[in-house]
PDB file of C-alpha atoms in Angstrom:
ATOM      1  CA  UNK A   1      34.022  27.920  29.562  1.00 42.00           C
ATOM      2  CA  UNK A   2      33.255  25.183  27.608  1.00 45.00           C
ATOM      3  CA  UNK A   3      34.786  23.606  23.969  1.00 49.00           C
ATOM      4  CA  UNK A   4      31.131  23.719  22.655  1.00 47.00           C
ATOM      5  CA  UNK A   5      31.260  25.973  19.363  1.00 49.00           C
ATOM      6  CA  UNK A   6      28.466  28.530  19.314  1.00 50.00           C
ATOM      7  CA  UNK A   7      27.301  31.124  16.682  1.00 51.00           C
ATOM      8  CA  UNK A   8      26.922  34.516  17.010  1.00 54.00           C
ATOM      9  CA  UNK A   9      23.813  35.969  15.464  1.00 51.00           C
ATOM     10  CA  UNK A  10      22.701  39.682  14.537  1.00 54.00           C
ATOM     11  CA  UNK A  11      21.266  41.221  17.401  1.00 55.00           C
ATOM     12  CA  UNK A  12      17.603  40.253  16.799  1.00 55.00           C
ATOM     13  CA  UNK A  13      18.180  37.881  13.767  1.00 68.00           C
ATOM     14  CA  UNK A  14      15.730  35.489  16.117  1.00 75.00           C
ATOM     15  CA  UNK A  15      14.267  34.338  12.209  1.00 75.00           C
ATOM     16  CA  UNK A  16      17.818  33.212  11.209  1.00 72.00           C
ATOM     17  CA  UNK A  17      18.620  31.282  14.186  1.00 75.00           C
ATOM     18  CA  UNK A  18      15.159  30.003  14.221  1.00 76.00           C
ATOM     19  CA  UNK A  19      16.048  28.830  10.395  1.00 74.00           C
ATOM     20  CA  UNK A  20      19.205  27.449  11.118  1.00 75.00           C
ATOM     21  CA  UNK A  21      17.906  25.163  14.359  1.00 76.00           C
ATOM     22  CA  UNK A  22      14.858  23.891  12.198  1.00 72.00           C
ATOM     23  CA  UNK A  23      17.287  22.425   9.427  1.00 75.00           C
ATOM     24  CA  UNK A  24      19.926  21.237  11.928  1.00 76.00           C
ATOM     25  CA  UNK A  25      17.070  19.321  14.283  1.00 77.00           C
ATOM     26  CA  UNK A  26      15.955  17.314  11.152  1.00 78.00           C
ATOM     27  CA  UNK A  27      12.434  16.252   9.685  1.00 81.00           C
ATOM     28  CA  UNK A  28      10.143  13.151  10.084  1.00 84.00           C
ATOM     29  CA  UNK A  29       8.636  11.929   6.928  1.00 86.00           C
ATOM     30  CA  UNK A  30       4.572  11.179   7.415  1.00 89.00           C
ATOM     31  CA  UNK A  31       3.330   9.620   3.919  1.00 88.00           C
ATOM     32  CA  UNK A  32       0.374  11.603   2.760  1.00 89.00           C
ATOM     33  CA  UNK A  33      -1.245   9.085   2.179  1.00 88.00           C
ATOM     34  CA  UNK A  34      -1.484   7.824   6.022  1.00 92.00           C
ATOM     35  CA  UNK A  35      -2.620  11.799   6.449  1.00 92.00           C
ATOM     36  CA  UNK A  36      -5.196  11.499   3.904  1.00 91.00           C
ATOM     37  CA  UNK A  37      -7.216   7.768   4.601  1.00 92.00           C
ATOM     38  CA  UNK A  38      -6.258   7.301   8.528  1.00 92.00           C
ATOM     39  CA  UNK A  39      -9.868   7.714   9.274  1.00 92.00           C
ATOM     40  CA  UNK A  40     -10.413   4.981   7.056  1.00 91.00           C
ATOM     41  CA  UNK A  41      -8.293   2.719   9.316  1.00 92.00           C
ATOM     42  CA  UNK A  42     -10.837   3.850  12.181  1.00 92.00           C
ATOM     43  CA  UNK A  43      -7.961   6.147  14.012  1.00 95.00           C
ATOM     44  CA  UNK A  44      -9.351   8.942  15.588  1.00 95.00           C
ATOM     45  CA  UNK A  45      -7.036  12.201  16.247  1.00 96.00           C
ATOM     46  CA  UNK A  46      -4.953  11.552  19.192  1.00 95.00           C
ATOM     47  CA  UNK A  47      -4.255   7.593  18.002  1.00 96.00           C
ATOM     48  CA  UNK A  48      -2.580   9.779  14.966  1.00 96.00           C
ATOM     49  CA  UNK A  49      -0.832  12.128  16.648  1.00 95.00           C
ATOM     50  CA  UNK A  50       0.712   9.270  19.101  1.00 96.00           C
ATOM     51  CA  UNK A  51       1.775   7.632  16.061  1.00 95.00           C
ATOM     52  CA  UNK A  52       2.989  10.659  14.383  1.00 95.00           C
ATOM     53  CA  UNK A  53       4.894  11.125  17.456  1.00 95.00           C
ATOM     54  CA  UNK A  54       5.915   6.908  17.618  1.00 95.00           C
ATOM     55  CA  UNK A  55       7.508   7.778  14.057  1.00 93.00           C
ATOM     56  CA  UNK A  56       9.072  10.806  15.498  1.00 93.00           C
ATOM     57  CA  UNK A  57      10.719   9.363  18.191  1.00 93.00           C
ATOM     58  CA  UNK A  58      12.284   5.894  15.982  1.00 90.00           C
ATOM     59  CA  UNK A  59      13.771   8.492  13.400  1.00 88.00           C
ATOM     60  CA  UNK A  60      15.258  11.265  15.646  1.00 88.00           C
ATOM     61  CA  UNK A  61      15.967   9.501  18.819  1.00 88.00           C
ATOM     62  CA  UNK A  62      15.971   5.749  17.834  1.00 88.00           C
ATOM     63  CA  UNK A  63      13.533   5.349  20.543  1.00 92.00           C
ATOM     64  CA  UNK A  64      11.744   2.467  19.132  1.00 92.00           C
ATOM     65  CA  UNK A  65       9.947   1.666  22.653  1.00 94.00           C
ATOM     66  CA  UNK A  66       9.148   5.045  24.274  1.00 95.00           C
ATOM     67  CA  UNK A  67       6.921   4.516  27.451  1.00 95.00           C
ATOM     68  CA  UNK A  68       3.591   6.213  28.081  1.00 95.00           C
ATOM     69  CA  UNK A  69       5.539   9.138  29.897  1.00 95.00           C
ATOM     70  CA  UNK A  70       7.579   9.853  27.217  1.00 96.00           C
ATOM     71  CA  UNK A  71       4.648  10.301  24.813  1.00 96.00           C
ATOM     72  CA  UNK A  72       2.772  12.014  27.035  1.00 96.00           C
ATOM     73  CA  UNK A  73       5.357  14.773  27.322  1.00 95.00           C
ATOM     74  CA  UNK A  74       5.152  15.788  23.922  1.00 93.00           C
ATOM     75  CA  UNK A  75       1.475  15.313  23.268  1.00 94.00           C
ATOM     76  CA  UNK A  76      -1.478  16.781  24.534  1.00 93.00           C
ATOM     77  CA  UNK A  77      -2.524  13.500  26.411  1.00 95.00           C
ATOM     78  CA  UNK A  78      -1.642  12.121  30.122  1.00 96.00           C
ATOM     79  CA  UNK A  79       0.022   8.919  30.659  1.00 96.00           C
ATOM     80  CA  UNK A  80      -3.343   7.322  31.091  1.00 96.00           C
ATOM     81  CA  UNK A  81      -4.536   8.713  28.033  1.00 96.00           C
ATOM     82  CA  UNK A  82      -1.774   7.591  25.681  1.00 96.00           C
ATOM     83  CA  UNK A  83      -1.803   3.966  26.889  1.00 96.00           C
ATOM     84  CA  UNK A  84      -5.509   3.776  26.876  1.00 96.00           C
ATOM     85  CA  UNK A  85      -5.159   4.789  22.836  1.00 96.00           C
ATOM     86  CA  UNK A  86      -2.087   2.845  22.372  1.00 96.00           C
ATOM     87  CA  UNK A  87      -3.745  -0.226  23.689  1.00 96.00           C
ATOM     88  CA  UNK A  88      -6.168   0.766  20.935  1.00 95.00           C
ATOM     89  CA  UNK A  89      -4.080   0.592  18.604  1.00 96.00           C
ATOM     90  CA  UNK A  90      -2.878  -2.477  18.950  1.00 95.00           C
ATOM     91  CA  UNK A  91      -6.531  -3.771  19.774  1.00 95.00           C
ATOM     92  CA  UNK A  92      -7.193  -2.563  15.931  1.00 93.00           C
ATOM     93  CA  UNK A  93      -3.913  -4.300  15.118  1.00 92.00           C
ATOM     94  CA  UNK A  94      -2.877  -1.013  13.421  1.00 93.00           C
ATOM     95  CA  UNK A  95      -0.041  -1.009  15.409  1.00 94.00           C
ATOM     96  CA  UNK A  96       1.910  -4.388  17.165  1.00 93.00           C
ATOM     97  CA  UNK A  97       5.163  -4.750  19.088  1.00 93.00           C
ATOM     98  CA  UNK A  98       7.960  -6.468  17.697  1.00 91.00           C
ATOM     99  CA  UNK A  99      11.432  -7.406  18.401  1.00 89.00           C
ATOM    100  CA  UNK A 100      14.162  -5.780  16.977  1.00 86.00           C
ATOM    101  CA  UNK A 101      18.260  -6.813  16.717  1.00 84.00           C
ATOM    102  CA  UNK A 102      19.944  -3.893  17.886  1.00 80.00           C
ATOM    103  CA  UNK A 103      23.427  -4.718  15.879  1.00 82.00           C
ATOM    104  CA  UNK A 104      26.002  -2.146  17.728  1.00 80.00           C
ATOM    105  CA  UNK A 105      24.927  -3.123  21.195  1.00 80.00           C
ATOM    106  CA  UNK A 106      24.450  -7.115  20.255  1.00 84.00           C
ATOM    107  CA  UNK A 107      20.973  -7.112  22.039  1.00 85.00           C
ATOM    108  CA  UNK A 108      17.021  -7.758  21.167  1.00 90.00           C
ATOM    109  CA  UNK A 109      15.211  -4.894  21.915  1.00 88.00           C
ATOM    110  CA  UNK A 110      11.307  -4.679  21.877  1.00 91.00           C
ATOM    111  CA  UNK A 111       9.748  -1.824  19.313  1.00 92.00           C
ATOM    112  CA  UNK A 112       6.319  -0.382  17.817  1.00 94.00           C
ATOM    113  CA  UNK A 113       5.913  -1.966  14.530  1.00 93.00           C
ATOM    114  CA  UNK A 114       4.285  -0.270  11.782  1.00 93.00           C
ATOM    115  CA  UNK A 115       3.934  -3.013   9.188  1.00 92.00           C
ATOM    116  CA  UNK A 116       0.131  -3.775  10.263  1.00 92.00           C
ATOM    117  CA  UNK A 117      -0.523   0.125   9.624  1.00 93.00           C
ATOM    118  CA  UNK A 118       1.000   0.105   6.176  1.00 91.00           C
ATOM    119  CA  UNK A 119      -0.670  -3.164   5.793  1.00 91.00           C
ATOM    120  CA  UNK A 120      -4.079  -1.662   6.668  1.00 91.00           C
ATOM    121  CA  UNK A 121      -3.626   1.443   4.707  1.00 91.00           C
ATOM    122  CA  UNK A 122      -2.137  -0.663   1.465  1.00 89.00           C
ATOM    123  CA  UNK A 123      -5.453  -2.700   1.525  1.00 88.00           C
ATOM    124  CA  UNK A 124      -7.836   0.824   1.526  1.00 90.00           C
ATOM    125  CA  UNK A 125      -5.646   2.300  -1.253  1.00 87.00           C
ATOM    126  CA  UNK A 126      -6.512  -0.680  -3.153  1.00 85.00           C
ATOM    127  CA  UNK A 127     -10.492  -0.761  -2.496  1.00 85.00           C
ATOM    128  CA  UNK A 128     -10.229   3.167  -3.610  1.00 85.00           C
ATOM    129  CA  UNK A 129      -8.206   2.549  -6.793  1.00 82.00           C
ATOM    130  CA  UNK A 130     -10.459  -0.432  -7.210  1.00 82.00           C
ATOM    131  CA  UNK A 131     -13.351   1.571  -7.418  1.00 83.00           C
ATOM    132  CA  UNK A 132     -12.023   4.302  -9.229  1.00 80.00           C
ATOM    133  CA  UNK A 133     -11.501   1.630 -11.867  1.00 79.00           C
ATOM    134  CA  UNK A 134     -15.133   0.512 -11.679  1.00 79.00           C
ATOM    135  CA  UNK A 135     -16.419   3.710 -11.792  1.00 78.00           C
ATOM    136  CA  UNK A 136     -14.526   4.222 -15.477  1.00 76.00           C
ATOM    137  CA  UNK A 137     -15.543   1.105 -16.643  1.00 72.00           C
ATOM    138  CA  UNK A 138     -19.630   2.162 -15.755  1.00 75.00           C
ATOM    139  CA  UNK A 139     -18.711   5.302 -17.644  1.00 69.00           C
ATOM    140  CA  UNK A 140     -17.599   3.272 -20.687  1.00 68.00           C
ATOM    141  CA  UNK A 141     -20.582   0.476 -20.499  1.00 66.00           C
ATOM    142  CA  UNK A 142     -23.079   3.071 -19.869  1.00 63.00           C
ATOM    143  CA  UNK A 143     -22.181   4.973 -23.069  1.00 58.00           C
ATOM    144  CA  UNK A 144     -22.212   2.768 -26.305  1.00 53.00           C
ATOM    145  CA  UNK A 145     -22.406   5.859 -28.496  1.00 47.00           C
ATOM    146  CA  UNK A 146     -19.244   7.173 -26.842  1.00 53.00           C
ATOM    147  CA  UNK A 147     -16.196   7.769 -29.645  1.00 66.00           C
ATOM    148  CA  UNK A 148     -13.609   5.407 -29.751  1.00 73.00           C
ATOM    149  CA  UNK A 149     -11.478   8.511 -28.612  1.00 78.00           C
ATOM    150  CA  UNK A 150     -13.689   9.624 -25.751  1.00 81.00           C
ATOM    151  CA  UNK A 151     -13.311   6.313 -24.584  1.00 81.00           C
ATOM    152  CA  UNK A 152      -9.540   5.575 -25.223  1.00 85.00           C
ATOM    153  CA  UNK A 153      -9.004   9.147 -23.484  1.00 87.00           C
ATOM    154  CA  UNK A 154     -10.923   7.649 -20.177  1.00 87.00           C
ATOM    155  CA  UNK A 155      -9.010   4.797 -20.567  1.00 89.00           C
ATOM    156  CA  UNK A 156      -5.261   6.356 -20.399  1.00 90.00           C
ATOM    157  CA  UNK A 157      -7.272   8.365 -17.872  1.00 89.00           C
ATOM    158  CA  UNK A 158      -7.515   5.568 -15.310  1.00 90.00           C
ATOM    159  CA  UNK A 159      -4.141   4.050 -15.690  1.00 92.00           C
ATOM    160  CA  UNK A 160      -2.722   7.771 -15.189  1.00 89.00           C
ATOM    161  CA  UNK A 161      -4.252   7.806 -12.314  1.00 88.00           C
ATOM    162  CA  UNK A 162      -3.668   3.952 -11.543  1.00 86.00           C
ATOM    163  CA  UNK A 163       0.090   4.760 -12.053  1.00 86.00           C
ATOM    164  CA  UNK A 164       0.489   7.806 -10.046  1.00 83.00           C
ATOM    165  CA  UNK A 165       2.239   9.484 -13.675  1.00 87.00           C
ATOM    166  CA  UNK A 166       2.073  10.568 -17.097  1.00 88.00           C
ATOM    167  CA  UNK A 167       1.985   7.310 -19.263  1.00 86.00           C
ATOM    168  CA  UNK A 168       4.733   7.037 -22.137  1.00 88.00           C
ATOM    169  CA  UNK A 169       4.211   7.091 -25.836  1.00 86.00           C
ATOM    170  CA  UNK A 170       5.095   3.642 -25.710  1.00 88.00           C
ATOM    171  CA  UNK A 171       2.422   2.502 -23.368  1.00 90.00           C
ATOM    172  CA  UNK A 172      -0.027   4.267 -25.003  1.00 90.00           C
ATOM    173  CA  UNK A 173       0.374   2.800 -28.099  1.00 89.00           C
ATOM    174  CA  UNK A 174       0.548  -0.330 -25.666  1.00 92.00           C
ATOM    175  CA  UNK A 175      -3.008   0.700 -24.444  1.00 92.00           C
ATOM    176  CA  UNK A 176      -4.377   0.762 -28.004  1.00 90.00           C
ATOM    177  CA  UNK A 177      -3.101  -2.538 -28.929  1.00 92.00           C
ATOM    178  CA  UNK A 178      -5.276  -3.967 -26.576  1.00 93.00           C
ATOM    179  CA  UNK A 179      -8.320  -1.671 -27.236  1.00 90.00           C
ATOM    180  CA  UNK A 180      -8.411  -3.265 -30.666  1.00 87.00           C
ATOM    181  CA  UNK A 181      -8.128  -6.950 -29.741  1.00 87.00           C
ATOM    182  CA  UNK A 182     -10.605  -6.655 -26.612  1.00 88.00           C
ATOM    183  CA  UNK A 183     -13.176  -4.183 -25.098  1.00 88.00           C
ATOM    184  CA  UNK A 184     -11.681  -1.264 -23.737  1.00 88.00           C
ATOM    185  CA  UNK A 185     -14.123  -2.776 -20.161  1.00 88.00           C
ATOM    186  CA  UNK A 186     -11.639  -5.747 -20.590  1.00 91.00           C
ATOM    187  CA  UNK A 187      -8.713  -3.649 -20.794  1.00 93.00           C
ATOM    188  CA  UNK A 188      -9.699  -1.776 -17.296  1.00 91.00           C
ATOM    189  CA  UNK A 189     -10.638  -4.981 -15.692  1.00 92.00           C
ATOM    190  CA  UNK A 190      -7.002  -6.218 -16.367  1.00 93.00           C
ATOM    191  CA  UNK A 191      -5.867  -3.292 -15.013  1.00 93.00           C
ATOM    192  CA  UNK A 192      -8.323  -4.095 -11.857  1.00 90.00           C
ATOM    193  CA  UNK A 193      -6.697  -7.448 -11.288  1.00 91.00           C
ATOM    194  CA  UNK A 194      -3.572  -6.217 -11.345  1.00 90.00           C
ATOM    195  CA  UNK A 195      -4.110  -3.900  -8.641  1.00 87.00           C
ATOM    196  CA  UNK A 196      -5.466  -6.227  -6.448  1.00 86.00           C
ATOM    197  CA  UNK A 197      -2.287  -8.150  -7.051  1.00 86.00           C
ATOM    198  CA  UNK A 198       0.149  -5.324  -6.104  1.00 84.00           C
ATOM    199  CA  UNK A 199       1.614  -5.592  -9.868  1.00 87.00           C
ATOM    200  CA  UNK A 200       1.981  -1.955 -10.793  1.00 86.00           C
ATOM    201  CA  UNK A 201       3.338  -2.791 -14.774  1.00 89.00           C
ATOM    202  CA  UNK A 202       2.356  -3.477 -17.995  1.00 93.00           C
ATOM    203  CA  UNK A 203       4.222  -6.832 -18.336  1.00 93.00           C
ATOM    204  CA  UNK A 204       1.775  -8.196 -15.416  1.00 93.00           C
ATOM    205  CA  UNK A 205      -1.256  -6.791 -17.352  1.00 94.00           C
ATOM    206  CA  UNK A 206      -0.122  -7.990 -20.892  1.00 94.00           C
ATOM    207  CA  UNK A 207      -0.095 -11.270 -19.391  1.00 93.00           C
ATOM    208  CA  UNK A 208      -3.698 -11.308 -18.061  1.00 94.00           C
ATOM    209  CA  UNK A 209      -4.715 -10.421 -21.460  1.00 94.00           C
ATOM    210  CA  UNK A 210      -3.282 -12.914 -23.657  1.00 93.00           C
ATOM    211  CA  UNK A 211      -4.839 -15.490 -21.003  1.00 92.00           C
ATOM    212  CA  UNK A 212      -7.832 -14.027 -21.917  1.00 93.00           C
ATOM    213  CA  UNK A 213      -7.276 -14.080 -25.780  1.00 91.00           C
ATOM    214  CA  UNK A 214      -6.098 -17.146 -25.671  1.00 91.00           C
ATOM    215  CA  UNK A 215      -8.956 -18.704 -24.155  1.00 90.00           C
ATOM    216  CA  UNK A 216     -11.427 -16.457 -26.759  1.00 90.00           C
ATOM    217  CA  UNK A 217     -12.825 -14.796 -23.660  1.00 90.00           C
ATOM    218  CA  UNK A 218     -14.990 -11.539 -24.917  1.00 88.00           C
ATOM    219  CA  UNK A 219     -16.184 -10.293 -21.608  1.00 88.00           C
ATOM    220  CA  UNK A 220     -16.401  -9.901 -17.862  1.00 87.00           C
ATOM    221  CA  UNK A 221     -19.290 -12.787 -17.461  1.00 89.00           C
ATOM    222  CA  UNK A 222     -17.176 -15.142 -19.539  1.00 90.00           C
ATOM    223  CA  UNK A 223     -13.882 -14.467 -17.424  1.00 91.00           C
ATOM    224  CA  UNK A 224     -15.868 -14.535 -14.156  1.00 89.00           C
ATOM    225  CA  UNK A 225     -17.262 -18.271 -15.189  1.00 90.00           C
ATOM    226  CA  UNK A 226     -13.585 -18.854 -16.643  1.00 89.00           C
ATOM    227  CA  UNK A 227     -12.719 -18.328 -13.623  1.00 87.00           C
ATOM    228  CA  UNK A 228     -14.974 -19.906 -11.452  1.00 87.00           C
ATOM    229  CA  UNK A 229     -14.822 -23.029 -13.567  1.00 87.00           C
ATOM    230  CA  UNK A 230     -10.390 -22.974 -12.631  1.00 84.00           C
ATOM    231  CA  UNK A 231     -10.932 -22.639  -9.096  1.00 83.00           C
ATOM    232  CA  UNK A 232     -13.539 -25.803  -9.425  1.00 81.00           C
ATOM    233  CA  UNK A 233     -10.849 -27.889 -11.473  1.00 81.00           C
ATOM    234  CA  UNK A 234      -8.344 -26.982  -8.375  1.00 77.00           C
ATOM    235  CA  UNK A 235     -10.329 -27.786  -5.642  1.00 73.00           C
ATOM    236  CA  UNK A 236     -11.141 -30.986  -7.305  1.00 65.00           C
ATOM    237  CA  UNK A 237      -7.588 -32.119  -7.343  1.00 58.00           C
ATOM    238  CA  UNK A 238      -6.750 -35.166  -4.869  1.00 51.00           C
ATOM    239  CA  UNK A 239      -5.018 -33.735  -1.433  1.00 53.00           C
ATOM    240  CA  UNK A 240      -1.329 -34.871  -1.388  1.00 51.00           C
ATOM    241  CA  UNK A 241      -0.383 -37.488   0.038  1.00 50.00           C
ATOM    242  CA  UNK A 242       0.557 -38.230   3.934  1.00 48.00           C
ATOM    243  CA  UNK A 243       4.045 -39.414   1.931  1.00 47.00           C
ATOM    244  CA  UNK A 244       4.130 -36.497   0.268  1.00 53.00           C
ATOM    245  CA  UNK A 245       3.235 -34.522   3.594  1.00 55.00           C
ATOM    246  CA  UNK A 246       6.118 -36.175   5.659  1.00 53.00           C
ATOM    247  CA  UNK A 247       8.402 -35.191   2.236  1.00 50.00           C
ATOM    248  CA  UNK A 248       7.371 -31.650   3.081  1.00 51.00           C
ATOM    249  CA  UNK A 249       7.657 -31.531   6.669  1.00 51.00           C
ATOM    250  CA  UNK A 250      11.301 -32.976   5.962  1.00 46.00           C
ATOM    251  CA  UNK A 251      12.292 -30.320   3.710  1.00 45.00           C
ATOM    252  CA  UNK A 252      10.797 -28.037   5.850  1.00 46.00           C
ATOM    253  CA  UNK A 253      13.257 -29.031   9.361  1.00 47.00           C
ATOM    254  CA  UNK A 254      16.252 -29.253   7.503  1.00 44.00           C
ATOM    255  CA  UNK A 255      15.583 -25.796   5.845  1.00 41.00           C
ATOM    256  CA  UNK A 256      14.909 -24.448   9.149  1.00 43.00           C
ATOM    257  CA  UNK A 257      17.841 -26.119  10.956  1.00 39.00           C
TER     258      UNK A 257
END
């Protein structure tokens, strides 16, 4: 007999031990998200489930490399199958192999990497927020009789749903601040920008604002040729110089030495 500890269930208690080997195997955590926009990303239903299973494997066995075999064994796909869709993933660059430091055994190891997936998936949450945000601001230009609360309610409406949460009191009153220096159309397409830009605060989108202010810009057209005129000024700029260049290139081999 072996030293392995067993427990004794009820005679039929098949639920309970069912229970107990379903919290002791663990879980895999699949962002909802990835579940809700994949087919955005152009993945059909087996190139999820292989990566549902890719994300299995790296959390419950460390398995960051599992072969075409090994997939295939717990999926509904032969070994042809799976590398045919895993090439396709890659192909899509939704998926890319890496390599990874494995510190307890000293050694590189190759891996799936999922940073081009998040990547992808980032970039469509955006576009959707994005025109969420449009869509609001169409509501607000289309209606010039709205009420000033009708419109301050779609407002707070958009960056609730912008911010995934309830906002505070504080940003509220934050939100109406700016409502009575600008347009509440400006307001949203500060909140726009800041999407784009990954900046999920009010600090980021205070700052757009008083760039507009400060400039006296009153709306959208004005910004957009505000903006177009910047980007002119840049590119106008003389090129550094071949000194400067070498400078750089220095800096650059001594950092990376």
């Amino acid at each position: 007999m072996n030293g392995r500890t067993v427990k004794r269930y009820r005679e039929g208690n098949i639920t309970a031990a069912f229970g107990a080997d379903l919290l002791l195997q663990g879980t895999t955590a699949i962002p909802n998200l990835l579940l809700r926009l994949y087919r955005h990303l152009d993945i059909n239903d087996e190139e999820m489930i292989l990566l549902i299973q890719l994300l299995r494997l790296q959390v419950e066995e460390k398995n960051l490399f599992p072969s075409a075999s090994t997939l295939a064994a717990c999926t509904a796909q032969d070994v042809t199958r799976v590398q045919q869709n895993l090439n396709r993933l890659i192909e899509k660059e939704v998926l890319a192999v890496t390599q990874y430091y494995d510190e307890s055994k000293d050694q590189i190891l190759s891996g799936y990497d999922f940073e081009p997936l998040l990547e992808k998936l980032s970039e469509i949450w955006a576009s959707i927020r994005v025109k969420e945000i449009e869509r609001t601001r169409s509501l607000l230009e289309k209606r010039p009789l709205e009420t000033k609360a009708q419109e301050f309610a779609l407002l707070i409406r958009a960056f609730e749903q912008e911010f995934g949460r309830p906002v505070s009191p504080m940003e509220v009153e934050q939100i109406r601040q700016w409502t009575e220096e600008l347009d509440p159309t400006l307001v949203l397409e500060a909140l726009r920008r800041a999407v784009l830009m990954g900046k999920h605060n009010f600090k980021y989108i205070d700052s757009i604002i008083l760039e507009w202010k400060k400039n006296n810009l009153r709306t959208v057209e004005e910004i957009n040729a505000y903006d177009a005129q910047f980007k002119k000024r840049r590119s106008g700029k003389q090129p550094p110089s071949k000194v400067d260049e070498r400078k750089k290139a220095l800096l650059k081999t001594l950092y990376l030495s």
